[in-house]
Amino acid sequence: MATLRNMRERTITFFEIVKPTSGEPKRMEQIDWDGALSDVSQLSAPERKVEAENIWVGTVTTVDTDNILLLHRVKDSGEWLSVLNWDTGDLRELEQSAHEGYLDTSVIYFLPFGNIVAVMPGSVSAPGRPALESWINGMKIFPHDLLVRPVIAHAEVEKLRTAEGASRVEVKVMANKMGALREKKGGLAHSLRIAGEAYGEISVTMIISVPRKKELREHREMLLADLRAISDVVPEAERARAKLVYSDPTGPEYSRLVELVDHHITAKRRVAATDDEGNSIRILSAVHAILGASAEHEDELRLAVDSVEAT
């Protein structure tokens, strides 16, 4: 039995895989991910490699009949890697040969509904959503590219859907996220994109306020529409909040401050690295943690992606 000393709390983030279009991305019929992973498992290591901004390699392992994807980032040969012997204090440099690669690994589980995928990074530099998207599209498993986006909690989507306007929006987007705004329409996306293009590798913080005057109602409605247009990008922003305006049939209008960054569905679990005998169990522990979190959040996930059919 693993103890708390060799357990670390890790975050599981849920994403949905959709088909990009010229307008809003479209959800698809459930893909046979298990079959796709079975096909991948038959390929050689070079055939499972995708080179983009980094080198990504996929490995398929099976746990309790479930095919699990281990997505690896191959560390650059110029990175300095060392090993310290805790008993002797000896330090040994690791040299990467042409036939080897040191890896940062994420454990990835494809749920059997909604084209939802659960991702648990093994380190801060392990592959995340952009890497998974690059690897899937780079492998050419499907005839068209796919988009991986956060699963947004239904309750938060409802807040945006039922609002009648926005009197204030504050968004901060880092430089490495600007590309997600490339195809987005509306004044808010356009302004953020123009600022990014004008000044290069910068973060952009934009605050737009519309006074609560009756004659400016149309402006508040327009600001809300622009916010909705980038709603699938907002969860990846550094900061995003809005004061949404609602109407009440029995009283005057009212507003509600909504934090928009923290509304994608995640779970935290403790994951053991080794058992009492010192044997590595990190992958097995991660898979069991992901399966447990997926089962616990199933109803919320189904509601979020409109997949509420009986299991």
Short mmCIF file of N, CA and C in Angstrom, two decimals, residues 1-8 270-279 281-282 285:
data_model
loop_
_atom_site.label_atom_id
_atom_site.label_comp_id
_atom_site.label_asym_id
_atom_site.label_seq_id
_atom_site.Cartn_x
_atom_site.Cartn_y
_atom_site.Cartn_z
N MET A 1 0.84 -1.18 0.00
CA MET A 1 0.00 0.00 0.00
C MET A 1 0.88 1.24 0.00
N ALA A 2 0.70 2.14 -0.98
CA ALA A 2 1.51 3.35 -1.07
C ALA A 2 1.11 4.32 0.04
N THR A 3 2.09 5.04 0.57
CA THR A 3 1.83 6.02 1.63
C THR A 3 1.79 7.42 1.03
N LEU A 4 1.34 8.38 1.86
CA LEU A 4 1.24 9.76 1.39
C LEU A 4 2.61 10.33 1.01
N ARG A 5 3.68 9.75 1.55
CA ARG A 5 5.01 10.28 1.26
C ARG A 5 5.38 10.15 -0.21
N ASN A 6 4.87 9.13 -0.88
CA ASN A 6 5.21 8.98 -2.29
C ASN A 6 4.00 9.23 -3.19
N MET A 7 3.06 10.04 -2.68
CA MET A 7 1.89 10.39 -3.47
C MET A 7 1.87 11.89 -3.70
N ARG A 8 1.51 12.28 -4.90
CA ARG A 8 1.43 13.70 -5.24
C ARG A 8 0.07 13.99 -5.84
N ARG A 270 -4.76 12.21 -5.78
CA ARG A 270 -3.42 11.84 -5.34
C ARG A 270 -2.98 10.59 -6.12
N VAL A 271 -1.77 10.64 -6.63
CA VAL A 271 -1.25 9.55 -7.46
C VAL A 271 0.05 9.05 -6.87
N ALA A 272 0.11 7.76 -6.58
CA ALA A 272 1.32 7.15 -6.02
C ALA A 272 2.34 6.90 -7.12
N ALA A 273 3.62 7.14 -6.80
CA ALA A 273 4.69 6.88 -7.76
C ALA A 273 5.26 5.48 -7.61
N THR A 274 5.39 5.01 -6.35
CA THR A 274 5.94 3.67 -6.11
C THR A 274 5.14 2.98 -5.03
N ASP A 275 5.24 1.65 -5.00
CA ASP A 275 4.61 0.90 -3.92
C ASP A 275 5.59 0.77 -2.75
N ASP A 276 5.21 0.01 -1.73
CA ASP A 276 6.05 -0.10 -0.54
C ASP A 276 7.38 -0.77 -0.81
N GLU A 277 7.46 -1.55 -1.90
CA GLU A 277 8.72 -2.21 -2.25
C GLU A 277 9.58 -1.36 -3.18
N GLY A 278 9.11 -0.16 -3.50
CA GLY A 278 9.88 0.72 -4.37
C GLY A 278 9.64 0.50 -5.84
N ASN A 279 8.68 -0.36 -6.20
CA ASN A 279 8.38 -0.60 -7.61
C ASN A 279 7.52 0.53 -8.17
N ILE A 281 4.69 2.39 -9.85
CA ILE A 281 3.27 2.13 -10.16
C ILE A 281 2.60 3.42 -10.63
N ARG A 282 3.40 4.40 -11.07
CA ARG A 282 2.83 5.71 -11.36
C ARG A 282 1.80 5.67 -12.49
N SER A 285 -1.36 3.89 -11.24
CA SER A 285 -2.05 4.76 -10.29
C SER A 285 -2.76 5.89 -11.01
#
